Coordinates of C-alpha atoms in Angstrom, one line a residue:
Chain A
M670 CA 148.6 158.3 17.0
D671 CA 147.6 155.7 19.5
C672 CA 143.9 155.2 19.8
R673 CA 141.9 153.3 22.4
V674 CA 138.8 153.6 24.5
R675 CA 139.1 154.3 28.2
T676 CA 136.4 152.9 30.4
H677 CA 136.4 154.0 34.0
R678 CA 135.9 151.9 37.1
F679 CA 134.4 155.0 38.4
M680 CA 131.4 154.6 36.0
M681 CA 130.2 151.8 38.3
L682 CA 129.5 154.3 41.0
Y683 CA 127.1 156.0 38.8
C684 CA 124.9 153.0 38.1
G685 CA 122.0 155.0 39.5
L686 CA 122.3 157.1 36.4
Y687 CA 122.2 154.3 34.0
H688 CA 118.6 154.9 33.0
S689 CA 118.7 158.7 33.4
K690 CA 118.8 161.3 30.7
I691 CA 122.4 162.1 31.6
Y692 CA 123.5 158.5 31.0
L693 CA 121.7 158.4 27.7
R694 CA 123.2 161.7 26.7
S695 CA 126.7 160.7 27.6
N696 CA 126.4 157.5 25.5
A697 CA 124.4 159.1 22.6
S698 CA 127.6 160.4 21.1
M699 CA 131.2 159.3 21.5
L700 CA 133.7 161.6 23.2
E701 CA 137.2 161.7 21.8
L702 CA 140.2 163.3 23.4
Y703 CA 143.4 164.2 21.7
H704 CA 145.9 164.4 24.5
F705 CA 149.4 163.4 25.9
N706 CA 150.0 161.5 29.1
N707 CA 152.2 163.9 31.0
S708 CA 150.8 167.2 29.5
V709 CA 149.4 169.3 32.3
C710 CA 146.4 170.6 30.2
S711 CA 145.6 167.1 29.1
Q712 CA 145.5 166.0 32.7
K713 CA 142.9 168.7 33.5
A714 CA 140.6 167.4 30.8
R715 CA 141.1 163.7 31.8
M716 CA 140.4 164.4 35.4
T717 CA 137.1 166.1 34.5
L718 CA 136.1 163.1 32.3
F719 CA 137.0 160.8 35.2
E720 CA 135.1 162.8 37.8
K721 CA 132.0 162.7 35.4
G722 CA 132.4 158.9 34.9
L723 CA 132.5 159.3 31.2
D724 CA 133.8 156.9 28.6
W725 CA 136.0 158.4 25.9
R726 CA 138.2 157.4 23.0
S727 CA 141.8 158.2 23.4
H728 CA 144.1 159.7 20.7
E729 CA 147.6 160.2 21.8
V730 CA 149.4 163.3 20.4
N731 CA 153.1 162.7 21.2
L732 CA 154.5 166.1 22.1
F733 CA 158.1 164.8 22.0
I734 CA 157.9 164.1 18.3
S735 CA 155.9 167.3 17.6
E736 CA 152.7 165.6 16.6
Q737 CA 150.8 168.7 17.9
Y738 CA 152.2 170.6 14.9
D739 CA 151.0 168.0 12.4
P740 CA 148.7 169.7 9.9
K741 CA 146.0 167.1 10.7
Y742 CA 146.1 168.0 14.4
L743 CA 146.3 171.8 13.7
K744 CA 142.8 171.5 12.1
L745 CA 141.6 170.6 15.6
N746 CA 143.6 173.2 17.4
P747 CA 145.4 175.8 15.2
K748 CA 147.5 176.8 18.2
G749 CA 149.1 173.4 18.3
Y750 CA 148.2 172.7 22.0
V751 CA 146.8 169.6 23.5
P752 CA 144.1 168.6 24.5
A753 CA 141.3 168.8 22.0
L754 CA 137.9 167.2 22.6
I755 CA 135.6 166.0 19.9
H756 CA 131.9 165.7 20.8
D757 CA 128.9 165.6 18.4
G758 CA 131.3 166.2 15.6
K759 CA 132.5 169.5 17.1
A760 CA 136.1 170.2 18.2
I761 CA 136.3 171.9 21.5
R762 CA 139.7 173.3 22.4
E763 CA 141.5 175.0 25.4
S764 CA 141.5 172.7 28.4
T765 CA 139.7 175.2 30.7
L766 CA 136.9 175.5 28.2
I767 CA 136.8 171.7 27.6
C768 CA 136.3 171.2 31.4
E769 CA 133.5 173.9 31.6
Y770 CA 131.9 172.3 28.5
L771 CA 131.9 168.9 30.0
D772 CA 130.3 170.2 33.2
D773 CA 127.8 172.1 31.1
I774 CA 126.8 169.0 29.0
F775 CA 127.1 166.4 31.8
P776 CA 126.0 168.2 34.9
L777 CA 126.3 165.3 37.3
P778 CA 128.3 165.2 39.5
P779 CA 128.6 169.0 39.4
L780 CA 132.1 170.5 39.3
M781 CA 130.8 174.1 39.3
P782 CA 129.0 175.7 42.3
N783 CA 125.4 176.7 42.2
G784 CA 125.9 180.4 42.9
A785 CA 126.8 182.9 40.1
A786 CA 129.4 184.7 42.4
E787 CA 130.9 181.3 43.3
R788 CA 131.2 180.4 39.6
V789 CA 133.2 183.6 39.2
Q790 CA 135.5 182.4 42.0
V791 CA 136.1 179.1 40.1
R792 CA 136.8 181.1 36.9
L793 CA 139.2 183.3 38.7
W794 CA 141.3 180.3 39.6
S795 CA 141.1 179.2 36.0
K796 CA 142.4 182.6 34.9
T797 CA 145.2 182.3 37.4
V798 CA 146.3 179.1 35.7
D799 CA 145.7 180.2 32.1
E800 CA 147.3 183.7 32.5
G801 CA 150.3 182.7 34.6
L802 CA 150.7 179.3 36.0
F803 CA 150.5 177.6 32.6
E804 CA 153.4 179.7 31.3
G805 CA 155.1 179.2 34.7
V806 CA 155.0 175.4 34.6
T807 CA 156.1 175.5 30.9
V808 CA 159.3 177.4 31.7
F809 CA 160.1 175.4 34.9
S810 CA 159.7 172.2 33.0
F811 CA 161.5 173.5 30.0
S812 CA 164.4 174.9 31.9
A813 CA 164.7 171.8 34.0
M814 CA 164.4 169.0 31.5
F815 CA 162.8 169.6 28.0
R816 CA 165.7 171.9 27.2
D817 CA 168.1 168.9 27.0
R818 CA 165.7 167.2 24.7
M819 CA 165.4 170.3 22.5
K820 CA 169.2 170.4 22.1
K821 CA 168.9 167.3 19.9
L822 CA 166.7 169.2 17.4
S823 CA 168.1 171.3 14.7
V824 CA 167.8 175.1 14.9
E825 CA 165.5 175.0 11.9
G826 CA 163.4 172.2 13.5
R827 CA 162.9 174.2 16.7
E828 CA 162.1 177.4 14.8
R829 CA 159.6 175.6 12.5
R830 CA 157.4 174.6 15.4
Y831 CA 156.4 178.2 16.2
R832 CA 156.4 179.4 12.6
N833 CA 153.9 176.7 11.8
V834 CA 151.4 178.3 14.1
G835 CA 152.6 181.9 13.8
D836 CA 153.3 182.1 17.5
Q837 CA 155.9 184.7 18.0
V838 CA 155.1 185.0 21.7
R839 CA 155.8 181.3 22.4
R840 CA 158.9 181.4 20.2
D841 CA 160.4 184.3 22.1
R842 CA 159.7 182.6 25.4
H843 CA 161.1 179.3 24.1
N844 CA 164.3 180.9 22.8
S845 CA 164.9 182.8 26.0
V846 CA 164.6 179.6 28.1
F847 CA 166.5 177.5 25.6
E848 CA 169.4 180.0 25.7
H849 CA 169.5 181.0 29.3
G850 CA 167.9 178.0 31.1
V851 CA 166.9 178.8 34.6
D852 CA 168.4 182.2 34.4
S853 CA 165.9 183.3 31.8
P854 CA 163.7 186.3 33.0
Y855 CA 160.7 184.1 32.2
V856 CA 161.7 181.8 35.0
S857 CA 161.9 184.6 37.6
R858 CA 158.5 185.8 36.4
A859 CA 157.2 182.3 36.9
V860 CA 158.5 182.2 40.4
A861 CA 156.7 185.5 41.2
T862 CA 153.5 184.2 39.6
Y863 CA 153.5 181.1 41.7
E864 CA 154.2 183.1 44.8
I865 CA 151.2 185.3 44.2
A866 CA 149.0 182.3 43.5
F867 CA 150.1 180.3 46.6
K868 CA 149.6 183.4 48.7
A869 CA 146.0 183.7 47.5
M870 CA 145.4 180.0 48.0
E871 CA 146.6 180.1 51.6
E872 CA 144.4 183.2 52.3
T873 CA 141.4 181.3 50.8
L874 CA 142.0 178.0 52.7
V875 CA 143.3 179.3 56.1
G876 CA 139.8 179.7 57.4
G877 CA 139.3 175.9 57.4
S878 CA 137.6 175.2 54.1
N879 CA 138.3 171.8 52.6
W880 CA 138.2 173.2 49.0
L881 CA 138.9 176.5 47.3
V882 CA 135.3 177.5 46.3
D883 CA 132.0 176.9 48.1
D884 CA 133.5 174.0 50.1
M885 CA 133.1 171.7 47.1
F886 CA 135.6 169.9 45.0
S887 CA 135.3 171.9 41.8
L888 CA 137.0 172.9 38.5
A889 CA 139.1 175.1 40.7
E890 CA 140.9 172.0 42.0
V891 CA 140.8 170.3 38.6
N892 CA 142.4 173.3 37.0
L893 CA 145.2 173.7 39.5
A894 CA 146.0 170.1 40.3
P895 CA 148.3 169.3 37.3
F896 CA 150.2 172.5 37.8
I897 CA 150.9 171.8 41.4
A898 CA 151.6 168.2 40.8
R899 CA 154.3 169.1 38.2
L900 CA 156.0 171.4 40.8
E901 CA 155.9 168.5 43.2
Y902 CA 157.5 166.1 40.7
L903 CA 160.1 168.7 40.0
T904 CA 160.8 168.7 43.8
L905 CA 160.0 172.5 43.8
L906 CA 156.7 172.5 45.6
D907 CA 158.0 172.6 49.2
L908 CA 159.6 176.0 48.5
W909 CA 156.0 177.3 48.4
I910 CA 154.0 175.1 50.7
D911 CA 156.3 174.2 53.6
E912 CA 155.3 177.3 55.4
R913 CA 151.7 177.2 54.3
P914 CA 150.0 174.2 56.1
A915 CA 146.5 174.9 54.9
I916 CA 147.7 174.4 51.3
G917 CA 149.5 171.3 52.4
S918 CA 146.3 169.7 53.8
W919 CA 144.3 170.8 50.8
W920 CA 146.9 169.3 48.5
Q921 CA 146.7 166.0 50.3
R922 CA 142.9 166.0 49.8
V923 CA 143.4 166.7 46.1
K924 CA 145.9 163.8 45.8
D925 CA 143.5 161.5 47.6
R926 CA 140.9 161.9 44.7
S927 CA 140.5 158.9 42.5
S928 CA 140.6 161.2 39.5
Y929 CA 144.0 162.5 40.5
Q930 CA 145.4 159.0 40.9
A931 CA 143.8 157.7 37.7
E932 CA 144.8 160.6 35.5
I933 CA 147.9 162.1 37.0
S934 CA 149.9 159.9 39.3
D935 CA 149.2 156.3 38.2
P936 CA 149.9 156.7 34.4
L937 CA 153.4 158.1 35.0
T938 CA 156.2 155.7 34.5
S939 CA 159.1 155.4 37.0
E940 CA 161.4 156.8 34.2
E941 CA 159.2 159.9 33.8
I942 CA 159.1 160.4 37.6
E943 CA 162.8 160.1 37.9
E944 CA 163.5 162.5 35.0
M945 CA 161.3 165.1 36.6
E946 CA 162.9 164.6 40.1
V947 CA 166.5 164.7 38.8
S948 CA 166.1 167.6 36.5
G949 CA 164.0 169.6 38.9
A950 CA 166.6 169.2 41.6
R951 CA 169.2 170.7 39.3
I952 CA 167.3 174.0 39.0
K953 CA 166.0 174.1 42.6
P954 CA 168.7 176.1 44.2
R955 CA 168.4 178.9 41.6
V956 CA 164.6 178.9 41.9
E957 CA 164.9 179.2 45.7
E958 CA 167.2 182.2 45.2
M959 CA 164.8 183.8 42.8
R960 CA 161.9 183.4 45.2
A961 CA 164.0 185.2 47.9
E962 CA 164.8 188.0 45.4
Y963 CA 161.1 188.3 44.6
L964 CA 160.1 188.5 48.2
A965 CA 162.7 191.1 48.9
W966 CA 161.3 193.2 46.0
A967 CA 157.6 192.8 46.6
Chain B
M1287 CA 136.4 209.1 43.4
D1288 CA 133.5 210.5 41.5
C1289 CA 130.2 208.8 42.3
R1290 CA 126.9 209.0 40.4
V1291 CA 124.1 206.8 39.2
R1292 CA 123.8 206.1 35.5
T1293 CA 120.3 205.5 34.2
H1294 CA 119.9 204.2 30.7
R1295 CA 117.4 205.4 28.1
F1296 CA 117.6 201.8 27.0
M1297 CA 115.8 200.7 30.2
M1298 CA 112.6 202.1 28.6
L1299 CA 112.7 199.4 26.0
Y1300 CA 112.4 196.8 28.7
C1301 CA 109.2 198.2 30.2
G1302 CA 107.7 194.8 29.5
L1303 CA 110.0 193.4 32.2
Y1304 CA 109.0 195.9 34.9
H1305 CA 106.9 193.4 36.8
S1306 CA 109.0 190.4 36.0
K1307 CA 111.3 188.6 38.3
I1308 CA 114.2 189.9 36.4
Y1309 CA 113.3 193.5 36.9
L1310 CA 112.7 192.8 40.6
R1311 CA 116.1 191.1 40.9
S1312 CA 117.9 193.9 39.1
N1313 CA 116.4 196.5 41.5
A1314 CA 116.6 194.4 44.6
S1315 CA 120.3 195.2 45.0
M1316 CA 122.3 198.1 43.7
L1317 CA 125.0 197.5 41.2
E1318 CA 128.1 199.5 41.6
L1319 CA 131.0 199.7 39.1
Y1320 CA 134.5 201.0 39.8
H1321 CA 135.8 202.0 36.4
F1322 CA 137.6 204.6 34.3
N1323 CA 136.2 206.2 31.2
N1324 CA 138.8 205.4 28.6
S1325 CA 139.9 202.0 30.1
V1326 CA 139.2 199.2 27.6
C1327 CA 138.2 196.7 30.3
S1328 CA 135.9 199.2 31.9
Q1329 CA 134.2 199.7 28.5
K1330 CA 133.4 196.0 28.3
A1331 CA 131.7 196.0 31.6
R1332 CA 129.8 199.2 30.8
M1333 CA 128.6 197.9 27.4
T1334 CA 127.2 194.8 29.1
L1335 CA 125.4 196.9 31.7
F1336 CA 124.0 199.0 28.9
E1337 CA 122.9 196.0 26.7
K1338 CA 121.1 194.6 29.8
G1339 CA 119.4 198.0 30.5
L1340 CA 120.7 198.0 34.0
D1341 CA 121.1 201.0 36.4
W1342 CA 124.3 201.2 38.2
R1343 CA 126.2 203.5 40.6
S1344 CA 129.5 204.8 39.1
H1345 CA 132.7 205.1 41.0
E1346 CA 135.5 206.6 39.0
V1347 CA 139.0 205.2 39.6
N1348 CA 141.4 207.6 37.9
L1349 CA 144.2 205.6 36.4
F1350 CA 146.2 208.7 35.6
I1351 CA 146.7 209.5 39.3
S1352 CA 147.1 205.8 40.2
E1353 CA 143.9 205.4 42.1
Q1354 CA 143.8 201.7 41.1
Y1355 CA 146.8 201.2 43.5
D1356 CA 145.0 202.9 46.4
P1357 CA 144.9 200.4 49.4
K1358 CA 141.1 200.9 49.5
Y1359 CA 140.7 199.9 45.9
L1360 CA 143.2 197.1 46.2
K1361 CA 140.7 195.4 48.6
L1362 CA 138.3 195.2 45.7
N1363 CA 140.9 194.1 43.2
P1364 CA 144.3 193.1 44.6
K1365 CA 145.7 193.2 41.1
G1366 CA 145.0 196.9 40.8
Y1367 CA 143.0 196.6 37.6
V1368 CA 139.7 198.3 36.8
P1369 CA 136.8 197.5 36.6
A1370 CA 135.3 195.9 39.7
L1371 CA 131.6 195.3 40.2
I1372 CA 129.9 195.3 43.5
H1373 CA 126.6 193.3 43.7
D1374 CA 124.8 191.9 46.7
G1375 CA 127.8 193.1 48.7
K1376 CA 130.1 190.9 46.7
A1377 CA 133.0 192.2 44.7
I1378 CA 133.3 190.7 41.2
R1379 CA 136.5 191.3 39.4
E1380 CA 138.1 190.7 35.9
S1381 CA 136.0 192.3 33.2
T1382 CA 135.4 189.0 31.3
L1383 CA 134.0 187.4 34.4
I1384 CA 132.0 190.5 35.3
C1385 CA 130.3 190.4 31.8
E1386 CA 129.6 186.6 32.2
Y1387 CA 128.3 187.2 35.7
L1388 CA 125.9 189.9 34.5
D1389 CA 124.6 187.7 31.8
D1390 CA 124.2 184.9 34.3
I1391 CA 122.3 187.0 36.8
F1392 CA 120.3 189.1 34.3
P1393 CA 119.7 186.7 31.4
L1394 CA 117.6 189.1 29.2
P1395 CA 118.5 190.1 26.6
P1396 CA 120.9 187.2 26.3
L1397 CA 124.5 187.9 25.4
M1398 CA 125.5 184.2 25.5
P1399 CA 124.3 181.6 22.9
N1400 CA 122.0 178.8 23.9
G1401 CA 124.3 175.9 22.8
A1402 CA 127.1 174.7 25.0
A1403 CA 129.5 174.5 22.0
E1404 CA 128.6 178.0 21.0
R1405 CA 129.3 179.3 24.5
V1406 CA 132.7 177.8 24.1
Q1407 CA 133.2 179.8 21.0
V1408 CA 132.3 183.0 22.8
R1409 CA 134.8 182.1 25.6
L1410 CA 137.5 181.4 23.0
W1411 CA 137.1 185.1 21.9
S1412 CA 137.3 186.2 25.5
K1413 CA 140.5 184.2 25.9
T1414 CA 141.9 185.7 22.7
V1415 CA 141.4 189.1 24.4
D1416 CA 142.5 188.2 27.9
E1417 CA 145.6 186.2 26.8
G1418 CA 146.9 188.5 24.1
L1419 CA 144.9 191.5 22.9
F1420 CA 144.7 193.0 26.3
E1421 CA 148.5 193.0 26.7
G1422 CA 148.7 194.2 23.0
V1423 CA 146.5 197.2 23.5
T1424 CA 148.3 198.1 26.7
V1425 CA 151.7 198.1 24.9
F1426 CA 150.4 200.0 21.9
S1427 CA 148.7 202.6 24.0
F1428 CA 151.7 202.8 26.3
S1429 CA 154.3 203.1 23.6
A1430 CA 152.2 205.7 21.8
M1431 CA 151.0 208.0 24.5
F1432 CA 151.1 206.9 28.2
R1433 CA 154.9 206.7 28.0
D1434 CA 155.0 210.5 27.8
R1435 CA 152.8 210.8 30.9
M1436 CA 154.9 208.3 32.8
K1437 CA 158.0 210.3 32.2
K1438 CA 156.6 212.9 34.6
L1439 CA 156.6 210.3 37.4
S1440 CA 159.7 209.6 39.5
V1441 CA 161.5 206.3 39.0
E1442 CA 160.4 205.3 42.5
G1443 CA 156.8 206.3 41.8
R1444 CA 156.7 204.1 38.7
E1445 CA 158.3 201.2 40.5
R1446 CA 156.0 201.4 43.5
R1447 CA 152.9 200.8 41.3
Y1448 CA 154.0 197.2 40.6
R1449 CA 155.7 196.5 43.9
N1450 CA 152.4 197.4 45.5
V1451 CA 150.7 194.5 43.8
G1452 CA 153.8 192.2 43.6
D1453 CA 153.4 192.1 39.8
Q1454 CA 156.8 191.4 38.3
V1455 CA 155.4 190.4 35.0
R1456 CA 153.7 193.8 34.5
R1457 CA 156.8 195.6 35.8
D1458 CA 159.1 193.9 33.3
R1459 CA 156.7 194.7 30.4
H1460 CA 156.2 198.3 31.6
N1461 CA 160.0 198.8 31.9
S1462 CA 160.6 197.4 28.5
V1463 CA 158.0 199.6 26.8
F1464 CA 159.0 202.7 28.9
E1465 CA 162.7 202.2 27.9
H1466 CA 162.4 201.2 24.2
G1467 CA 159.0 202.6 23.2
V1468 CA 157.6 201.1 20.0
D1469 CA 160.9 199.1 19.5
S1470 CA 160.2 197.0 22.6
P1471 CA 159.8 193.3 21.7
Y1472 CA 156.5 193.4 23.5
V1473 CA 155.2 195.7 20.7
S1474 CA 156.2 193.3 18.0
R1475 CA 154.6 190.5 19.9
A1476 CA 151.4 192.6 20.1
V1477 CA 151.5 193.0 16.3
A1478 CA 151.7 189.3 15.9
T1479 CA 148.9 188.6 18.3
Y1480 CA 146.6 191.1 16.6
E1481 CA 147.5 189.6 13.2
I1482 CA 146.5 186.1 14.4
A1483 CA 143.3 187.4 15.9
F1484 CA 142.2 189.4 12.9
K1485 CA 143.0 186.4 10.6
A1486 CA 140.7 184.2 12.8
M1487 CA 138.0 186.8 12.7
E1488 CA 138.0 187.1 9.0
E1489 CA 137.8 183.3 8.6
T1490 CA 134.8 183.3 10.9
L1491 CA 133.0 186.2 9.2
V1492 CA 133.8 185.6 5.6
G1493 CA 130.9 183.1 5.2
G1494 CA 128.4 186.0 5.7
S1495 CA 127.6 185.9 9.4
N1496 CA 126.6 189.2 10.9
W1497 CA 128.2 188.3 14.2
L1498 CA 131.1 186.1 15.4
V1499 CA 129.1 183.4 17.2
D1500 CA 125.7 181.9 16.4
D1501 CA 124.7 184.9 14.4
M1502 CA 123.9 186.8 17.5
F1503 CA 125.4 189.9 19.1
S1504 CA 127.1 188.3 22.1
L1505 CA 129.9 188.8 24.7
A1506 CA 132.3 188.0 21.8
E1507 CA 131.5 191.4 20.3
V1508 CA 131.4 193.1 23.8
N1509 CA 134.8 191.6 24.7
L1510 CA 136.5 192.6 21.4
A1511 CA 134.9 196.0 20.8
P1512 CA 137.0 198.2 23.1
F1513 CA 140.2 196.6 21.9
I1514 CA 139.4 197.2 18.3
A1515 CA 138.1 200.7 19.0
R1516 CA 141.4 201.6 20.7
L1517 CA 143.3 200.5 17.6
E1518 CA 141.0 202.7 15.5
Y1519 CA 141.5 205.7 17.7
L1520 CA 145.3 205.1 17.5
T1521 CA 144.8 205.2 13.6
L1522 CA 146.3 201.6 13.5
L1523 CA 143.2 199.6 12.6
D1524 CA 143.4 200.0 8.9
L1525 CA 146.7 198.1 8.9
W1526 CA 144.7 195.0 9.7
I1527 CA 141.2 195.5 8.2
D1528 CA 141.7 197.3 4.9
E1529 CA 142.3 194.0 3.2
R1530 CA 139.6 192.2 5.3
P1531 CA 136.2 193.6 4.2
A1532 CA 134.2 191.0 6.2
I1533 CA 135.7 192.5 9.4
G1534 CA 135.1 196.0 8.1
S1535 CA 131.3 195.4 7.8
W1536 CA 131.1 193.6 11.1
W1537 CA 133.0 196.4 12.8
Q1538 CA 130.5 199.0 11.4
R1539 CA 127.7 196.8 12.8
V1540 CA 129.4 196.9 16.2
K1541 CA 129.8 200.6 16.1
D1542 CA 126.1 201.1 15.2
R1543 CA 125.1 199.5 18.6
S1544 CA 123.7 202.0 21.1
S1545 CA 125.9 200.3 23.7
Y1546 CA 129.0 201.1 21.7
Q1547 CA 128.0 204.7 21.3
A1548 CA 126.9 205.2 24.9
E1549 CA 129.9 203.5 26.5
I1550 CA 132.8 203.9 24.2
S1551 CA 132.5 206.7 21.6
D1552 CA 130.2 209.3 23.2
P1553 CA 132.0 209.7 26.5
L1554 CA 135.3 210.5 24.9
T1555 CA 136.3 214.1 24.9
S1556 CA 137.8 215.7 21.7
E1557 CA 141.1 216.1 23.6
E1558 CA 141.2 212.4 24.4
I1559 CA 140.4 211.5 20.8
E1560 CA 143.1 213.9 19.5
E1561 CA 145.7 212.6 21.9
M1562 CA 145.0 209.0 20.7
E1563 CA 145.2 210.0 17.0
V1564 CA 148.3 212.1 17.2
S1565 CA 150.3 209.7 19.3
G1566 CA 149.1 206.6 17.4
A1567 CA 150.2 208.2 14.1
R1568 CA 153.7 208.6 15.6
I1569 CA 154.1 204.8 16.1
K1570 CA 152.2 203.8 13.0
P1571 CA 155.1 203.5 10.5
R1572 CA 157.1 201.3 12.9
V1573 CA 154.0 199.1 13.6
E1574 CA 153.4 198.7 9.9
E1575 CA 157.1 197.5 9.5
M1576 CA 156.7 195.1 12.3
R1577 CA 153.6 193.6 10.7
A1578 CA 155.5 193.1 7.5
E1579 CA 158.4 191.4 9.5
Y1580 CA 155.9 189.1 11.2
L1581 CA 154.2 188.2 7.9
A1582 CA 157.6 187.4 6.4
W1583 CA 158.5 185.1 9.3
A1584 CA 155.2 183.3 9.8

C-alpha cells in the first residue's frame, strides 16, 4: 500500500489557529487514512480533512486488486470497506462516522450546525446516503463499468470477496448486477432512490438557501458530493437535475469548493474520467427508461 | 389517533433537577410522540424518553390500519414510518436521530459516552440496526405473522401503501416476503445479518463488560433492545445466543432496566405475546436451517 503524507495548501488559511488549542490538538497525534482515490466514501473523509485543514498520512487501499479484503486491512474494518481513519491509535470506520468524528475532535471550521434540530437535518442527509444512495452509486458504477473488470476474475475469486467478510447481502446484490447488468432490479431501485433524494433536495433548496441545512456548508454537502459527482461523471446527473434548477445552482457551489476540487475532481486521471463517461453513457438510455417507469408508478 | 400524556414514575428520581435548567427546558415545551405500541422503532424512542424521565404526549399511529400512510401523518414523516417526535414545533424523524436528539437536548442522565471515539462506537451499533437489523426484524415479523394479516387486504390496498411514499425498495421486499414467506431471499439475508451482529456483540462483551460501549448503558443498548426483544418473542433468539453466554448475561441486564419493562414488555397484551410466539415458532425450523446454510458458506 502506498504511503505518503498529505499537506494542504488550505492549512495556510488557518495560520490564525497555529497557536491555538485546536492546532496543538491536530498536531498532537498523527491522523492516518486508509482510502482509495476514486472511492466515493473515501472522498467524503478526504473532503472533511481538507475542510478542516488537517495533515494526514495516506495509505492507499487498491480496490481493484481487492486490498480491502486483505486480512491486515480487515482488522481495521471487518466489513472490507474504505476508508478507515486511525487517530490516537484508535481505528474509526464508516465514512459518515469518520466525518462526524473529525468535526467533533477538530471543531473549527464547523461542519455541523449549532442547533440540535439542524444537526438532525444533517444526519437525515447522511442516512439518505448510507441507506440508499451508497448502494445506488455502487450498482450504477458496477453495472456501467466495474462489471467488465469483474469478468476477468474467476468465479471463485469473486465469491471469496464476500465470503471473507460473511456479507451475503453484498454478494446477492453483486451477483444480480454482475449477471443482469443494468437490468438488475437493484438498478431500478437505485433509480427510485435517487429520484426521491433529488426531489427532497429540490424542496429544501427551492426557497433560495445556498446550502441544504442552516444555510451553511456542512457535512450534508460533504456526504452527498461524491455521490452526485459520480452520477455526473457517469453522464447520468442531467436526468435528475435538468428540470431542477435549484439543485443545479447548489451543485455548482459545491463544485466551487476547494475541498471538492482537491479531493474529488483534481486527483482523477483523464483515463478514469473517460472510463466513467464512456461506460455511463452505455447504461444511460436504460436508466432514463427506468426513471420514466418509476415516475409512472409512484 | 389516541392521544394522552404519559408521566413517568421515573421522573421522581430526578427531583434534584426540578429547579435546574434541564428541568425548565424539558417543561418549557411539550414533547409529542407519534408511535405504535409494538413497533420496534417506537420502542427505542420511548425507552429514551423513559430513561431521561421526560413527560410526553402520546399519539397512537395504528400500523394495522395503515395510519402511517395517512396524508396528515406523511407531513410529519414522508417515508410513512413511526415514530415521529414533535418538539418546539419541529418534527424530528428517524428513531435513531430522535434518540440522539433527546440525548443532545436533555443531557442527563447521559446515554452517550464522553469520548468522541466511544460515541463513534455507539453510532456503529446504531448503523448495525439501521442498515441491517431493522430490515431483518421486518422480514422475520412479516414472514411469521403480518403476512397473514396482509392477506386480508386487496392487492390494490397493499400496493397503494408503497406507491403513496414512492418506496420501490420497500415494495419489492414486501412483495418477496408476501409471496415466498420464510423462503424469501430477504429472510436468509436477515439471518446472515443477525449472525454477523451477534458475533460482533459477543466479541465486544466477552471481555467482561457490562455494556457494549464504555461500560455504560447507552443508546447502543436502547437501539438494539427492541430488535432483540422481537426475536425473543418470536422464539428465535436462542438460535443466536444459546452458545454465546456473554450476550445472554448482557441481555438479562437490558431486560432488568425499568425502561425496558415500561416501554417494551409491560405494554404488550397476552394476545400480542401469544401471536408472536405461535407465529415465530412456525418459521423457526426454516430459520435454523438458513443459519446453518449461512455458517457453511461464510
